[in-house]
Short mmCIF file of C-alpha atoms in Angstrom, two decimals:
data_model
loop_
_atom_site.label_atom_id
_atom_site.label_comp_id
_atom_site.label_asym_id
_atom_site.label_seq_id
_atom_site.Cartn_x
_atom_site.Cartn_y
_atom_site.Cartn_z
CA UNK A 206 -28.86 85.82 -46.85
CA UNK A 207 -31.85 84.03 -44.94
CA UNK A 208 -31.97 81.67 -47.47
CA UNK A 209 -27.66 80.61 -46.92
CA UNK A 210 -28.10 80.88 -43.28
CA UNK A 211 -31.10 78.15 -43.53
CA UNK A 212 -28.82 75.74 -46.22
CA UNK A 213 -26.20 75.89 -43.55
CA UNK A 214 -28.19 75.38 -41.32
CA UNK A 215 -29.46 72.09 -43.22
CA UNK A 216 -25.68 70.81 -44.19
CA UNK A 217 -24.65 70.95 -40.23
CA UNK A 218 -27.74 68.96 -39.46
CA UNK A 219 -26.75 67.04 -42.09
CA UNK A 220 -23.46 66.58 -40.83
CA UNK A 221 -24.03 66.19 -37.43
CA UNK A 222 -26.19 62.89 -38.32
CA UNK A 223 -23.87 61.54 -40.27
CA UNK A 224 -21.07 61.98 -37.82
CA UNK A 225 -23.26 60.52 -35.18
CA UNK A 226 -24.31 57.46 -37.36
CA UNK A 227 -20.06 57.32 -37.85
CA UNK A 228 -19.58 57.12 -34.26
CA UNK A 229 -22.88 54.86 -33.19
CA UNK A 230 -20.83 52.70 -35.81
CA UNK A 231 -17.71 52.47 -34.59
CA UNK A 232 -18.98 52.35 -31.05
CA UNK A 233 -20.82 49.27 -31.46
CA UNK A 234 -17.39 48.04 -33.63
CA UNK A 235 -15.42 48.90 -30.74
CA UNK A 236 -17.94 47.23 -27.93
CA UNK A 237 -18.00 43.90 -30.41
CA UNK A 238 -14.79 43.45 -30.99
CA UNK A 239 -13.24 44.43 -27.32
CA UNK A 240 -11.89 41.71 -25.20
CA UNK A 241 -14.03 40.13 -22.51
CA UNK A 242 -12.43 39.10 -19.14
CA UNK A 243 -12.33 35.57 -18.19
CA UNK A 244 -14.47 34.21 -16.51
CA UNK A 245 -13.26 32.36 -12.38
CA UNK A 246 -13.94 29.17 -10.69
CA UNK A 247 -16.45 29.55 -7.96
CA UNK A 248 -15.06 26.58 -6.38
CA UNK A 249 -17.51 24.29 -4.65
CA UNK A 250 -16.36 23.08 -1.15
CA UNK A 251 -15.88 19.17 -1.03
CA UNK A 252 -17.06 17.14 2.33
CA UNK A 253 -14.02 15.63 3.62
CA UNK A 254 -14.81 11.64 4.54
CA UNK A 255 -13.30 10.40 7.68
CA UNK A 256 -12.95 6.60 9.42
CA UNK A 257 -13.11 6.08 12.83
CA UNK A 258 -10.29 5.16 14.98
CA UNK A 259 -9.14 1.47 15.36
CA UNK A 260 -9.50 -0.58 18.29
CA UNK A 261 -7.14 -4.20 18.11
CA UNK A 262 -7.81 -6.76 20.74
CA UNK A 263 -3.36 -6.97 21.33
CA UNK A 264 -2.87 -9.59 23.85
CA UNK A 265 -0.98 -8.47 27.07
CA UNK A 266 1.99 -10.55 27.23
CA UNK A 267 5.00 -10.59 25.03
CA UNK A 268 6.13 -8.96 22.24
CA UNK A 269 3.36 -8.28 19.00
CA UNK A 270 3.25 -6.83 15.87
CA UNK A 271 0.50 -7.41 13.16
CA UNK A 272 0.85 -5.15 9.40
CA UNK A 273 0.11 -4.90 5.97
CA UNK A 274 1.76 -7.68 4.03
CA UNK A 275 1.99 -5.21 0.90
CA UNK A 276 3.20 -1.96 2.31
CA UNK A 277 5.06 -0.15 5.33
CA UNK A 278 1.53 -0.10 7.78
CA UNK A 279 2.03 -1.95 11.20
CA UNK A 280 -1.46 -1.87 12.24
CA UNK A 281 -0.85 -2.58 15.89
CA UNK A 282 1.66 -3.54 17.86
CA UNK A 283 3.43 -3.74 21.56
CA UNK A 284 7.20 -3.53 22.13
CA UNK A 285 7.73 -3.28 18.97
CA UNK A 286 11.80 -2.11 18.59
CA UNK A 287 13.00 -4.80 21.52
CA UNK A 288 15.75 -7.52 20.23
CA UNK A 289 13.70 -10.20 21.37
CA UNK A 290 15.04 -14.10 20.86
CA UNK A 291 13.44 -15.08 17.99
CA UNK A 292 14.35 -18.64 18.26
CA UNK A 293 13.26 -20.92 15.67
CA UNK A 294 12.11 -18.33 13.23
CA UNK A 295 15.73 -18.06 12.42
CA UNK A 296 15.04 -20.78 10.18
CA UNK A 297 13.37 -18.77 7.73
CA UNK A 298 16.28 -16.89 6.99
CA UNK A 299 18.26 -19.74 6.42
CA UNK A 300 15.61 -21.13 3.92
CA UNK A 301 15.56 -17.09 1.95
CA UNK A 302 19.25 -16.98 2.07
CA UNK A 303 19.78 -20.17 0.35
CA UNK A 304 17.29 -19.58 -1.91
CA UNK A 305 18.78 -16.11 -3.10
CA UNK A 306 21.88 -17.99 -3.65
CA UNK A 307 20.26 -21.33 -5.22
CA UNK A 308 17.14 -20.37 -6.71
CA UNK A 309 14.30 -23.38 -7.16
CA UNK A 310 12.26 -22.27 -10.39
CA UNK A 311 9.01 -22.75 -10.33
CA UNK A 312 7.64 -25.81 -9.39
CA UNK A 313 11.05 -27.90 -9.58
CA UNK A 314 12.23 -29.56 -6.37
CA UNK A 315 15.36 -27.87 -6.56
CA UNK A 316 18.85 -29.42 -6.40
CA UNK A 317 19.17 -33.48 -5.43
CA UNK A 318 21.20 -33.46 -1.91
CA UNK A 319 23.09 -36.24 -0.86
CA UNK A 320 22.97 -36.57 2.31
CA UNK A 321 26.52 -36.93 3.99
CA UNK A 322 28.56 -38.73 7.47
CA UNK A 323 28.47 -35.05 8.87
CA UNK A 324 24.92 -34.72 8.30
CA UNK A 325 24.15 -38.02 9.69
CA UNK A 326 25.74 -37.54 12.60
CA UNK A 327 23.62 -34.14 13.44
CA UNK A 328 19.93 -35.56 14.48
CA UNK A 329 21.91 -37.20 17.45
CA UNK A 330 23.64 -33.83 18.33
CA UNK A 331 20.55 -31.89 18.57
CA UNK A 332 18.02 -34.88 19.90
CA UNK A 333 20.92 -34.63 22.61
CA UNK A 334 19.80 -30.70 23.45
CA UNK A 335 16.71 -30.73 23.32
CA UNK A 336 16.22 -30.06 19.48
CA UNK A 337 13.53 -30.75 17.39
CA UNK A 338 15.35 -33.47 14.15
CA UNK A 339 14.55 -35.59 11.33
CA UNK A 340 16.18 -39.08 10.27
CA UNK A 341 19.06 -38.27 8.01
CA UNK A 342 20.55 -41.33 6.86
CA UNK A 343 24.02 -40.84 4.89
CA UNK A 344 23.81 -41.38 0.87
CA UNK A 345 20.06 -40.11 1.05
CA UNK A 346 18.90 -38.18 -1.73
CA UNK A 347 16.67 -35.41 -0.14
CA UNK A 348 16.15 -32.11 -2.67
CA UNK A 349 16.51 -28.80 -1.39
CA UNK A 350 12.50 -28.29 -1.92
CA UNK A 351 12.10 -31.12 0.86
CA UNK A 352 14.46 -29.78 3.35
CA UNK A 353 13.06 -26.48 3.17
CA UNK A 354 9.80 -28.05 3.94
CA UNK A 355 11.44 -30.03 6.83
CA UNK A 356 12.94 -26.74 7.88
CA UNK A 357 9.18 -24.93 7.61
CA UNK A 358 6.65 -27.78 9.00
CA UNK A 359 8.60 -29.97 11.26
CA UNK A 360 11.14 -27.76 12.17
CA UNK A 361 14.24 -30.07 11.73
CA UNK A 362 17.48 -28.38 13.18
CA UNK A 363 19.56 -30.62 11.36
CA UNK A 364 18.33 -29.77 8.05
CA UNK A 365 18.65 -26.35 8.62
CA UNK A 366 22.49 -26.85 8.99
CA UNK A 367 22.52 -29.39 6.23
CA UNK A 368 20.57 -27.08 3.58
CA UNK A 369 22.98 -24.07 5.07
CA UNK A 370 26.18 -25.85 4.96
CA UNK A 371 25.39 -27.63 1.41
CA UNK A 372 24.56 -23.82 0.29
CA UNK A 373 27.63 -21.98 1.52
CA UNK A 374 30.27 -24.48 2.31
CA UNK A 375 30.64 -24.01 5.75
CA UNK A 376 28.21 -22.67 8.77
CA UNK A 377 30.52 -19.58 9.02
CA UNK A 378 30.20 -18.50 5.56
CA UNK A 379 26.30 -18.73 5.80
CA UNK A 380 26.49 -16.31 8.36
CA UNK A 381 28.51 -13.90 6.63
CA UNK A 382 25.78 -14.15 4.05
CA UNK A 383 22.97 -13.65 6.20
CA UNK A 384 24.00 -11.14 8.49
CA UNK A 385 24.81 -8.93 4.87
CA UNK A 386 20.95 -10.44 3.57
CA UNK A 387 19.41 -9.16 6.90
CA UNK A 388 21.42 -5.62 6.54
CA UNK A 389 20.00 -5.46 2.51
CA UNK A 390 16.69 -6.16 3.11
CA UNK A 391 15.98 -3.32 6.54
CA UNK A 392 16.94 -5.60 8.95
CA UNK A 393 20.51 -4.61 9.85
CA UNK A 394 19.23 -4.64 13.67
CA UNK A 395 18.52 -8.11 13.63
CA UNK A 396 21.25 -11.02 14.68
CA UNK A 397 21.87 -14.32 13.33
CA UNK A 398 24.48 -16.27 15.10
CA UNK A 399 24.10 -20.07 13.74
CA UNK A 400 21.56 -21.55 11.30
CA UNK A 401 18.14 -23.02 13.39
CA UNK A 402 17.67 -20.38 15.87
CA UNK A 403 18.97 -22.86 18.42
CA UNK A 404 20.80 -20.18 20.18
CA UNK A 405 19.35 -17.83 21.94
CA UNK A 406 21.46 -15.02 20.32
CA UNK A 407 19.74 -14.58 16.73
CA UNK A 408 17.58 -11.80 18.17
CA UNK A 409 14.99 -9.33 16.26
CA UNK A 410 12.38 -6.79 17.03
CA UNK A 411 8.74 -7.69 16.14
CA UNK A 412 9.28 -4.51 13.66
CA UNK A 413 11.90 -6.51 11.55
CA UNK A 414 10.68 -9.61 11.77
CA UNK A 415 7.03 -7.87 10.33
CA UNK A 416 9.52 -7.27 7.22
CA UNK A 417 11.07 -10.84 7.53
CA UNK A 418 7.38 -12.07 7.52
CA UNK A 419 6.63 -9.65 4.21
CA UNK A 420 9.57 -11.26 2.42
CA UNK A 421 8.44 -15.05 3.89
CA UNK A 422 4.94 -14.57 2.66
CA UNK A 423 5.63 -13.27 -0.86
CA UNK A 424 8.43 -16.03 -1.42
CA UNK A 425 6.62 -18.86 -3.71
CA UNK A 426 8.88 -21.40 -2.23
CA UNK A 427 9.07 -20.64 1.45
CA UNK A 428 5.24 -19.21 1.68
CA UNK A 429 3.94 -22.68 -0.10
CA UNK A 430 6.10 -24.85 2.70
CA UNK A 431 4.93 -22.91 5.46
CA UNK A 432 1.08 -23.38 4.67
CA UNK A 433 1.33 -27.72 4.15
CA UNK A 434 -0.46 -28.69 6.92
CA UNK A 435 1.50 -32.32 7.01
CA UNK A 436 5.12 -32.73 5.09
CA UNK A 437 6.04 -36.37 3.59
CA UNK A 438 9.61 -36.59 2.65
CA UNK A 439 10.58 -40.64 1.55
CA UNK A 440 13.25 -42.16 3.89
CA UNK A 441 12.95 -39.43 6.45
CA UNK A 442 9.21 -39.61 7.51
CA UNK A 443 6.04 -38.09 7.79
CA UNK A 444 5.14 -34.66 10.30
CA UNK A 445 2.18 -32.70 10.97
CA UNK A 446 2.96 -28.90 11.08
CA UNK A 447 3.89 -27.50 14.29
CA UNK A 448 2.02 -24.50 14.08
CA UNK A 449 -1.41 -24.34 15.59
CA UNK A 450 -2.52 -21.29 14.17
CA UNK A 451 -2.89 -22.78 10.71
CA UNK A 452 -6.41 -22.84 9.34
CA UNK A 453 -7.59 -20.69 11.59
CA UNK A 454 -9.21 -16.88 10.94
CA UNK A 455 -7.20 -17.38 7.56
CA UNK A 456 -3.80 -17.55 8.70
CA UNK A 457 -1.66 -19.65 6.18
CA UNK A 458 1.85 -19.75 7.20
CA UNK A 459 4.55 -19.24 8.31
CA UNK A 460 6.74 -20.60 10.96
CA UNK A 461 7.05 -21.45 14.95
CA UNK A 462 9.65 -20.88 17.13
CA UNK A 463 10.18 -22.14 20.95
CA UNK A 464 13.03 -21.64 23.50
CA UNK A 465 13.08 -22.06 27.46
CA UNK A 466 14.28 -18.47 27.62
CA UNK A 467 11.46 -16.85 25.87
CA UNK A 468 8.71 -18.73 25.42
CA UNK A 469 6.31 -19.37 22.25
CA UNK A 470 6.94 -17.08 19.07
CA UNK A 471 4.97 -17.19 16.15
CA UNK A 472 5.98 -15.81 12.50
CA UNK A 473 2.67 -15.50 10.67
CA UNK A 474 0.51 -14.64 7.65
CA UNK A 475 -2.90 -14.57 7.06
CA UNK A 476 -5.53 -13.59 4.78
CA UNK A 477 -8.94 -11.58 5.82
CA UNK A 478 -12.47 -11.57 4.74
CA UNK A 479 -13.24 -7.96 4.34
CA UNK A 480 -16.72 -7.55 2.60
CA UNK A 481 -16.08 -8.77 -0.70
CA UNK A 482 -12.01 -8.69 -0.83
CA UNK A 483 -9.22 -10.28 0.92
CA UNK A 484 -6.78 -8.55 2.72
CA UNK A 485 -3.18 -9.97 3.28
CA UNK A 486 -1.69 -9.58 6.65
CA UNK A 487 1.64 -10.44 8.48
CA UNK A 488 2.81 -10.30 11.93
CA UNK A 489 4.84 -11.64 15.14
CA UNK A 490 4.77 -12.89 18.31
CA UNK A 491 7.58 -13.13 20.35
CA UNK A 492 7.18 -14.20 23.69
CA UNK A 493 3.97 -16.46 24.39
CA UNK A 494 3.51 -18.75 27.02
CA UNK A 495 2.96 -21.52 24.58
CA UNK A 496 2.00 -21.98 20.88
CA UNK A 497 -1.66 -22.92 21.87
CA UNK A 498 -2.19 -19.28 23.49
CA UNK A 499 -0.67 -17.37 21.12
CA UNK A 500 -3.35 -19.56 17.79
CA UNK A 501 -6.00 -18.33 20.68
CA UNK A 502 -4.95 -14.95 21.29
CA UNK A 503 -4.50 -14.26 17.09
CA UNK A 504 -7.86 -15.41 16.23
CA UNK A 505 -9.23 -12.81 18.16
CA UNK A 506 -6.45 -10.14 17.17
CA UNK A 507 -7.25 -11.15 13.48
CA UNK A 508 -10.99 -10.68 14.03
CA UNK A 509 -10.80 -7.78 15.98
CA UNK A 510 -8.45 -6.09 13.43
CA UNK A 511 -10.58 -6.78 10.44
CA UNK A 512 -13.39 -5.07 12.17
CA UNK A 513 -11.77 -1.74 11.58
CA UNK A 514 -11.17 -1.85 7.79
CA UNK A 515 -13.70 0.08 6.11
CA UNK A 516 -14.70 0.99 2.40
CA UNK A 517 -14.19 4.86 2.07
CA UNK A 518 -16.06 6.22 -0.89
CA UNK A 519 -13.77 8.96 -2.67
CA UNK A 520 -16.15 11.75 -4.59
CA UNK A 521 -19.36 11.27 -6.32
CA UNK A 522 -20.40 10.64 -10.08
CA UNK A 523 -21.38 14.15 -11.23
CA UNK A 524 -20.47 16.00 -7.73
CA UNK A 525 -19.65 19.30 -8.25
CA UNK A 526 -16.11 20.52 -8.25
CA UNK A 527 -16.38 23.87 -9.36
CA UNK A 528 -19.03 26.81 -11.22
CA UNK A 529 -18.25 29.19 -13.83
CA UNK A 530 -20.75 32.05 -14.42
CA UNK A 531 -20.13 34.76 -16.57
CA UNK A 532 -21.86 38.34 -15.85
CA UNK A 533 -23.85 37.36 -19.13
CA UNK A 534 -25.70 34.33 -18.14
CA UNK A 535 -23.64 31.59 -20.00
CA UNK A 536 -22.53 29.29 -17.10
CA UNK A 537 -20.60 26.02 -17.02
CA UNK A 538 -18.79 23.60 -14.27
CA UNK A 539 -16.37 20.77 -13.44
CA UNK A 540 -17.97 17.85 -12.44
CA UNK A 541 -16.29 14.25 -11.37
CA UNK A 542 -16.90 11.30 -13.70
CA UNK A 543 -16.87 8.58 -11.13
CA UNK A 544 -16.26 7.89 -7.54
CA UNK A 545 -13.23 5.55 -6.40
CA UNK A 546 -13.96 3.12 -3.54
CA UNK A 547 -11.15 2.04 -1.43
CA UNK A 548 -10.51 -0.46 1.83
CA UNK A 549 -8.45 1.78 4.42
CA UNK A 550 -8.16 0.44 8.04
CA UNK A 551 -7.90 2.69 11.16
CA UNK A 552 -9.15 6.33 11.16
CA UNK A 553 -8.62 8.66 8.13
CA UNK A 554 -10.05 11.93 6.38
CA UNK A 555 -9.46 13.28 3.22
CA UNK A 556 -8.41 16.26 1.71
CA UNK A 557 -8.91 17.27 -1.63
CA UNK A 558 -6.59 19.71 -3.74
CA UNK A 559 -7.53 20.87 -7.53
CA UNK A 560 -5.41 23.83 -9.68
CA UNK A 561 -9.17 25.36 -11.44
CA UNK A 562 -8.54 26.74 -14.28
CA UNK A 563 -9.87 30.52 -15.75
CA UNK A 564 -12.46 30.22 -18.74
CA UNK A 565 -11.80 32.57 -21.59
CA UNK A 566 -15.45 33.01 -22.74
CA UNK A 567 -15.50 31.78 -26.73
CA UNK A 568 -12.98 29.55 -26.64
CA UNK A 569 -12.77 25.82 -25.95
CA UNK A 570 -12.35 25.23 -22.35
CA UNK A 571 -8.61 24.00 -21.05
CA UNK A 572 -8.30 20.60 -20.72
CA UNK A 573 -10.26 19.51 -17.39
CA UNK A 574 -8.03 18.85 -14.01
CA UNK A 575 -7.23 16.31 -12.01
CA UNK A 576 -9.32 16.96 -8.16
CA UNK A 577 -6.36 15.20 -6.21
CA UNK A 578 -7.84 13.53 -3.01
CA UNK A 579 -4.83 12.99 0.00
CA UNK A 580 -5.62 10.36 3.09
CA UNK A 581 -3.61 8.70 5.34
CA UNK A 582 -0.26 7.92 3.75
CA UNK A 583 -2.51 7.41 0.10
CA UNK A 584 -4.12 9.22 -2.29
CA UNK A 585 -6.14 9.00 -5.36
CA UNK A 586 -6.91 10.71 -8.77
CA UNK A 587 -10.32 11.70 -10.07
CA UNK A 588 -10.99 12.60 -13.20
CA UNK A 589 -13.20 15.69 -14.13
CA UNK A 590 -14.99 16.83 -16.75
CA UNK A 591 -16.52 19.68 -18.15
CA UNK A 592 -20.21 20.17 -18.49
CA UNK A 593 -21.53 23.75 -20.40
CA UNK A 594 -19.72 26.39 -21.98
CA UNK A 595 -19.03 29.86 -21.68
CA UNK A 596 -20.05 31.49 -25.39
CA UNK A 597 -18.93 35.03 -25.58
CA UNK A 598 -21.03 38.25 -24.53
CA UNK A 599 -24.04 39.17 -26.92
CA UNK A 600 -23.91 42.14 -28.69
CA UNK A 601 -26.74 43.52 -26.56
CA UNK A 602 -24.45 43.15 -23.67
CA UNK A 603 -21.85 44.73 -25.11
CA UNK A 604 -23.47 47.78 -25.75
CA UNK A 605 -25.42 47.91 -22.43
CA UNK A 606 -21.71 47.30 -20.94
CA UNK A 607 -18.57 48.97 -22.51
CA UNK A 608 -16.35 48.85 -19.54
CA UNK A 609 -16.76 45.85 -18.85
CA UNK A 610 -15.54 44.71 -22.59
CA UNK A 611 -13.12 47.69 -23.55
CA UNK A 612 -11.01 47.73 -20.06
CA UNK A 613 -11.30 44.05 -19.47
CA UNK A 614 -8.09 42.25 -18.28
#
């Protein structure tokens, strides 16, 4: 009887080890193979990079505008929404509404003209107001390229209405078209009433003629006639350009404009030194006491304005976005590639926005974000990139931590 009691004994020992090597096995199965919880960002905060505020030297008289010749951005201005005379700057939109309607390709002179009896008859009718003309003999062959630059240098009234009238058939249907032009192109607050600007009711704010001048500077045709410093047409003559502004602090264009009941205006573009680049400008003057004050005054508007562009360096190669580190040790993190420099005038900061991803440890990493990087009315896109990886828990882990891995999300 002792002998069975001590042999059962012996098989429940027996037993017991082998139920406890069954279920030391199947633990550590279980703690290997149960799912691990991913791993969060730790997200690193970015230093936001500011500008400081602008200060443009804006003369006190008149009406002013100076902007961005490639976007919306009026950098500074003064009475900027009054219908203003805009006198001779008219004649620009004579010279982009005939173009739109008789295009000159390339560098082609455009169409032959022949100069008529009516159009003869004109230099006398304006000489006799006060208005700035050119000889225009009848049976003169004058192309549209040369009247435009008559139009844009000299500032002949009579070619104005000759290139008009030649275009459209009649002074009244040019109007028709450019009052609809002005209206297309965001400047349906603006007035045209005859062809030169003569009369003192074509009328614009310094706002819409800052888009007239963005049109003006990026027209081949009209920006290359504004910036000759002389024009030579044969059988009409020779003339130095009118404006006095040309050549100086890199303005290049575009057209004068004079009448006793405003004053000097000035339609302009220009091009600034900024460190290594160039930035292109446009603007207005409306208003001036003569065209002399108003090349002063802009040279130091220009200068003063390009002292407040400034290079804003977006991110850092290898700058830390974000830090992954799993309760195990493995760690990893998003880091940017390469910084983005930028020119940016006036004051700005930046914000930066990323969507971080979860790591599942084990598995290749998602594809890296974008960090997203706002200021002003821009923003930019740097690229990240992964550095590290997140392997999955030991086994030693696992078994010092079966929570963690059998009620993991």
């Amino acid at each position: 009887m002792a002998r069975l009691r001590m042999t059962a004994a012996r098989g429940i020992a027996a037993a017991s080890v082998v139920l406890l090597v069954v279920g030391l096995g199947g633990y550590t199965v279980a703690a290997a193979l149960a799912p691990v919880a991913a791993v969060e960002p730790q997200p690193q905060p970015l230093p936001a990079v500011s500008t400081p505020p602008a200060t443009v030297d804006l003369p006190g008289y008149g009406a002013w505008a100076v902007a961005a010749a490639d976007d919306r951005q009026i950098y500074a201005g003064r009475r900027l929404d009054e219908q203003l005379p805009m006198a001779s700057i008219a004649k620009v939109v004579t010279a982009l509404v005939v173009l739109e309607e008789h295009p000159i390709e390339g560098d082609n002179e455009g169409t032959a003209i022949t100069l008529t009896a009516a159009d003869s008859r004109l230099p006398a009718r304006y000489a006799a107001i006060n208005g700035t003309v050119a000889p225009a003999p009848a049976g003169l062959v004058v192309s549209q390229r040369a009247m435009i630059e008559l139009m844009m240098v000299h500032s002949a009234n009579n070619y104005a209405e000759t290139l008009a009238v030649w275009a459209f058939g009649s002074e009244a249907a040019y109007l028709e078209a450019a009052r609809a032009w002005l209206a297309e192109h965001g400047m349906p607050g603006a007035t045209i009433a005859d062809t030169t600007g003569f009369s003192p009711q074509n009328r614009a704010s310094v706002r819409e003629l800052v888009t007239l001048a963005r049109l003006a500077a990026a027209h081949p045709v009209v920006a290359a006639a504004s910036a000759l410093p002389r024009v030579t047409v044969p059988g009409v003559g020779s003339y130095e350009n009118r404006n006095a502004a040309l050549g100086r602090a890199g303005v290049d264009g575009l057209k004068t404009g004079t009448l006793r009941v405003i004053g000097s205006n000035l339609l302009f573009s220009a091009d600034l030194v900024v460190g290594d680049r160039t930035v292109p400008v446009v603007g207005a003057a409306v208003g001036a006491p003569d065209q002399e004050s108003i090349a002063d005054d802009l040279e130091q508007l220009l200068a003063s304005l390009a002292d407040d562009f400034r290079t804003l360096t977006i991110g850092e190669a290898g700058q830390v976005v974000a830090t992954y580190v799993a309760p195990w040790g493995d760690t990893a993190a998003l880091r940017v590639v390469d910084a983005v420099d930028d020119t940016v005038w006036g004051p700005v900061r930046t914000v930066a926005l990323v969507d971080l991803p979860v790591v599942q440890p084990g598995i290749e990493p998602p594809r890296a974000p974008v960090l997203l990087v706002r200021y002003g009315d821009r923003e930019v896109r740097l690229a990240l990139e992964w550095e590290g990886t997140i392997e999955g828990p030991p086994l030693d882990w696992r078994l010092r931590h079966p929570l963690e891995s059998a009620f993991s999300d």
